[in-house]
Amino acid sequence: MSQTPHTLRSSSKKGDALTQAERALALLDKTPLLRARDLVDAGIARETLRRLVQSGELEQPDRGLYRRVGGEMAAEASIAEVSRRTPHAVVALLSALRFHGLTTQVPHEVWVYIGRKARVPARTPVKLRVFRVDGDGLTLGIDDHVIDGVPVKITNTARTIVDCFKRRDEIGLDVAIEALRDARRQRKVDLNEVWRIAERRRALTYMRPYLEALG
């Protein structure tokens, strides 16, 4: 029996929807977090996204954002989304250490510095671990990066290592020592800069033995 024109059109629409769904899932396998407009620009209809959410294949960690259910955001994607919502935040400590490739730990939060009176967003797609700082805490050893088109402020390698020693009770002294040694071995840091920042950050007293051992 031949199909009616109406049946042909219905089958075609269903096939298009399946193709869009597969494409959406494939895109989110490559990039764990995407904005709705990015998916729409890639030819995915909003209705397709809605159906994927209803079927339990996608979830929305925040308005206008999509990811696979049970999937984790890539470290850089999570940093970009936090900076998009909190442009005054500085990515620091364990998150900065991960960004610089100096730890194998994968933090489940994004660690940031924020001014003492700055506003923290009520909702973000990932959890934040906030440290309130002021003065050169927000300016010393800070580099500007662009991740997924988003300007991001991140403590540089030297500042990150110094701060990990300074907050060794939260980071772990073994993590800080390993980061210092790895950065030196991989030639990712100038020990003179570490020394200078350690003096400014009042961390030189307990860092001196480790710096002199590498010196």
Short mmCIF file of C-alpha atoms in Angstrom, two decimals:
data_model
loop_
_atom_site.label_atom_id
_atom_site.label_comp_id
_atom_site.label_asym_id
_atom_site.label_seq_id
_atom_site.Cartn_x
_atom_site.Cartn_y
_atom_site.Cartn_z
CA MET A 1 0.00 0.00 0.00
CA SER A 2 1.38 3.41 -0.92
CA GLN A 3 1.63 6.09 1.70
CA THR A 4 -0.53 9.15 1.48
CA PRO A 5 1.17 12.56 1.10
CA HIS A 6 0.17 13.28 4.70
CA THR A 7 1.93 10.11 5.92
CA LEU A 8 5.03 10.97 3.93
CA ARG A 9 5.18 14.40 5.45
CA SER A 10 4.76 13.00 8.97
CA SER A 11 7.53 10.46 8.45
CA SER A 12 9.82 13.13 7.08
CA LYS A 13 9.24 15.36 10.09
CA LYS A 14 9.88 12.46 12.45
CA GLY A 15 13.11 11.62 10.65
CA ASP A 16 14.26 15.25 10.82
CA ALA A 17 13.53 15.33 14.54
CA LEU A 18 15.54 12.15 15.14
CA THR A 19 18.43 13.53 13.13
CA GLN A 20 18.37 16.74 15.15
CA ALA A 21 18.25 14.81 18.41
CA GLU A 22 21.23 12.69 17.42
CA ARG A 23 23.12 15.80 16.31
CA ALA A 24 22.34 17.58 19.58
CA LEU A 25 23.58 14.62 21.64
CA ALA A 26 26.73 14.35 19.53
CA LEU A 27 27.48 18.06 20.01
CA LEU A 28 27.05 17.73 23.77
CA ASP A 29 29.34 14.73 23.82
CA LYS A 30 32.07 16.95 22.36
CA THR A 31 31.24 20.07 24.39
CA PRO A 32 29.64 19.08 27.72
CA LEU A 33 27.77 22.37 28.17
CA LEU A 34 26.14 24.39 25.40
CA ARG A 35 23.84 27.38 25.25
CA ALA A 36 20.47 27.02 23.56
CA ARG A 37 21.43 29.58 20.93
CA ASP A 38 24.58 27.57 20.07
CA LEU A 39 22.43 24.49 19.47
CA VAL A 40 19.83 26.45 17.51
CA ASP A 41 22.60 27.93 15.35
CA ALA A 42 23.72 24.35 14.65
CA GLY A 43 20.25 23.57 13.26
CA ILE A 44 18.66 22.06 16.37
CA ALA A 45 15.07 23.15 16.93
CA ARG A 46 14.07 24.28 20.41
CA GLU A 47 11.24 21.75 20.29
CA THR A 48 13.83 18.99 19.83
CA LEU A 49 15.71 20.22 22.90
CA ARG A 50 12.48 20.31 24.89
CA ARG A 51 11.74 16.70 23.93
CA LEU A 52 15.25 15.57 24.88
CA VAL A 53 14.78 17.15 28.30
CA GLN A 54 11.39 15.45 28.68
CA SER A 55 12.87 12.08 27.70
CA GLY A 56 15.59 12.43 30.31
CA GLU A 57 18.52 12.60 27.90
CA LEU A 58 19.31 16.28 28.49
CA GLU A 59 19.10 18.52 31.53
CA GLN A 60 19.23 22.25 32.07
CA PRO A 61 21.66 23.20 34.87
CA ASP A 62 20.61 26.81 34.34
CA ARG A 63 18.33 28.81 32.09
CA GLY A 64 19.37 28.58 28.45
CA LEU A 65 22.02 25.89 29.08
CA TYR A 66 21.96 22.20 28.18
CA ARG A 67 24.08 19.16 28.99
CA ARG A 68 23.76 15.37 28.90
CA VAL A 69 22.08 13.89 31.97
CA GLY A 70 24.77 12.66 34.31
CA GLY A 71 27.49 14.32 32.29
CA GLU A 72 30.15 16.48 33.88
CA MET A 73 31.16 19.81 32.51
CA ALA A 74 34.67 20.06 31.17
CA ALA A 75 36.87 22.13 33.45
CA GLU A 76 37.32 24.96 30.95
CA ALA A 77 33.62 25.01 30.04
CA SER A 78 32.67 25.37 33.72
CA ILE A 79 35.20 28.19 34.16
CA ALA A 80 33.79 30.00 31.12
CA GLU A 81 30.21 29.77 32.38
CA VAL A 82 31.15 31.01 35.84
CA SER A 83 33.04 33.95 34.33
CA ARG A 84 30.14 34.72 32.01
CA ARG A 85 27.89 35.24 35.03
CA THR A 86 30.54 36.64 37.37
CA PRO A 87 32.99 38.64 35.23
CA HIS A 88 34.61 40.17 38.32
CA ALA A 89 35.62 36.76 39.70
CA VAL A 90 39.20 35.47 39.48
CA VAL A 91 39.64 31.73 38.97
CA ALA A 92 42.15 30.56 41.58
CA LEU A 93 43.66 27.80 43.69
CA LEU A 94 42.63 24.25 42.71
CA SER A 95 40.71 25.38 39.60
CA ALA A 96 43.66 27.49 38.44
CA LEU A 97 46.03 24.63 39.21
CA ARG A 98 43.93 22.37 36.99
CA PHE A 99 43.86 24.99 34.23
CA HIS A 100 47.66 25.23 34.29
CA GLY A 101 47.99 21.43 34.11
CA LEU A 102 49.64 21.12 37.52
CA THR A 103 47.28 18.70 39.23
CA THR A 104 45.41 15.56 38.31
CA GLN A 105 42.62 16.43 40.72
CA VAL A 106 39.31 17.41 39.14
CA PRO A 107 37.51 19.85 41.45
CA HIS A 108 33.73 19.54 41.58
CA GLU A 109 33.54 23.26 42.29
CA VAL A 110 35.08 26.28 40.60
CA TRP A 111 37.37 28.02 43.10
CA VAL A 112 37.29 31.79 42.73
CA TYR A 113 38.40 34.99 44.40
CA ILE A 114 35.79 37.73 44.67
CA GLY A 115 36.01 41.18 46.20
CA ARG A 116 34.74 41.44 49.76
CA LYS A 117 31.69 43.48 48.73
CA ALA A 118 31.12 41.98 45.28
CA ARG A 119 27.89 40.16 44.52
CA VAL A 120 27.88 36.40 44.09
CA PRO A 121 25.22 35.10 41.66
CA ALA A 122 22.45 33.11 43.31
CA ARG A 123 22.53 30.47 40.58
CA THR A 124 25.41 29.17 38.49
CA PRO A 125 25.65 26.03 36.33
CA VAL A 126 28.37 24.68 38.63
CA LYS A 127 29.07 25.06 42.32
CA LEU A 128 31.36 27.87 43.42
CA ARG A 129 33.88 27.88 46.22
CA VAL A 130 34.28 31.56 46.99
CA PHE A 131 37.16 33.25 48.78
CA ARG A 132 36.72 36.92 49.62
CA VAL A 133 39.87 38.96 49.03
CA ASP A 134 40.83 42.59 48.52
CA GLY A 135 43.79 44.75 47.49
CA ASP A 136 46.44 42.96 45.46
CA GLY A 137 44.56 39.72 46.06
CA LEU A 138 42.49 40.72 43.03
CA THR A 139 45.29 42.18 40.90
CA LEU A 140 48.65 40.53 41.62
CA GLY A 141 49.64 37.80 39.17
CA ILE A 142 46.33 37.76 37.30
CA ASP A 143 46.25 36.85 33.61
CA ASP A 144 43.44 37.47 31.13
CA HIS A 145 42.30 34.54 28.97
CA VAL A 146 39.44 33.89 26.58
CA ILE A 147 37.61 30.56 26.86
CA ASP A 148 34.70 29.80 24.52
CA GLY A 149 34.60 33.51 23.68
CA VAL A 150 34.31 34.53 27.33
CA PRO A 151 36.94 36.76 28.99
CA VAL A 152 38.28 34.94 32.03
CA LYS A 153 40.63 36.11 34.79
CA ILE A 154 42.90 33.39 36.20
CA THR A 155 45.81 33.56 38.62
CA ASN A 156 49.05 32.86 36.76
CA THR A 157 51.19 29.83 37.55
CA ALA A 158 53.43 31.55 40.11
CA ARG A 159 50.54 33.20 41.95
CA THR A 160 48.56 29.95 41.93
CA ILE A 161 51.41 27.99 43.49
CA VAL A 162 52.01 30.62 46.15
CA ASP A 163 48.32 30.73 47.04
CA CYS A 164 48.17 26.94 47.28
CA PHE A 165 50.97 27.08 49.87
CA LYS A 166 49.23 29.95 51.62
CA ARG A 167 45.99 27.95 51.82
CA ARG A 168 47.69 24.59 52.31
CA ASP A 169 45.19 23.56 54.98
CA GLU A 170 42.43 23.61 52.35
CA ILE A 171 44.46 22.52 49.31
CA GLY A 172 46.82 20.07 50.98
CA LEU A 173 50.53 20.70 51.41
CA ASP A 174 51.38 17.69 49.27
CA VAL A 175 49.37 19.14 46.36
CA ALA A 176 51.15 22.50 46.68
CA ILE A 177 54.61 20.89 46.81
CA GLU A 178 53.85 18.68 43.82
CA ALA A 179 52.58 21.68 41.83
CA LEU A 180 55.77 23.64 42.57
CA ARG A 181 58.00 20.73 41.56
CA ASP A 182 56.01 19.97 38.40
CA ALA A 183 55.95 23.61 37.33
CA ARG A 184 59.72 23.80 37.78
CA ARG A 185 60.33 20.53 35.93
CA GLN A 186 58.03 21.50 33.06
CA ARG A 187 59.52 24.99 32.92
CA LYS A 188 56.12 26.57 33.43
CA VAL A 189 57.29 29.03 36.07
CA ASP A 190 60.14 31.36 36.94
CA LEU A 191 61.23 30.73 40.54
CA ASN A 192 62.22 34.40 40.85
CA GLU A 193 58.61 35.34 40.17
CA VAL A 194 57.39 32.78 42.70
CA TRP A 195 59.80 34.25 45.25
CA ARG A 196 58.61 37.80 44.53
CA ILE A 197 54.92 36.93 44.79
CA ALA A 198 55.53 34.86 47.92
CA GLU A 199 57.04 37.95 49.56
CA ARG A 200 54.08 40.09 48.53
CA ARG A 201 51.58 37.47 49.68
CA ARG A 202 53.41 36.88 53.00
CA ALA A 203 53.99 33.24 52.20
CA LEU A 204 57.78 33.22 51.88
CA THR A 205 58.51 32.04 55.42
CA TYR A 206 57.06 28.58 54.89
CA MET A 207 57.86 28.41 51.15
CA ARG A 208 61.55 29.26 51.52
CA PRO A 209 62.78 25.68 52.24
CA TYR A 210 61.01 24.32 49.15
CA LEU A 211 62.23 27.16 46.91
CA GLU A 212 65.81 26.83 48.13
CA ALA A 213 65.71 23.07 47.54
CA LEU A 214 64.80 23.71 43.90
CA GLY A 215 67.06 26.73 43.52
#
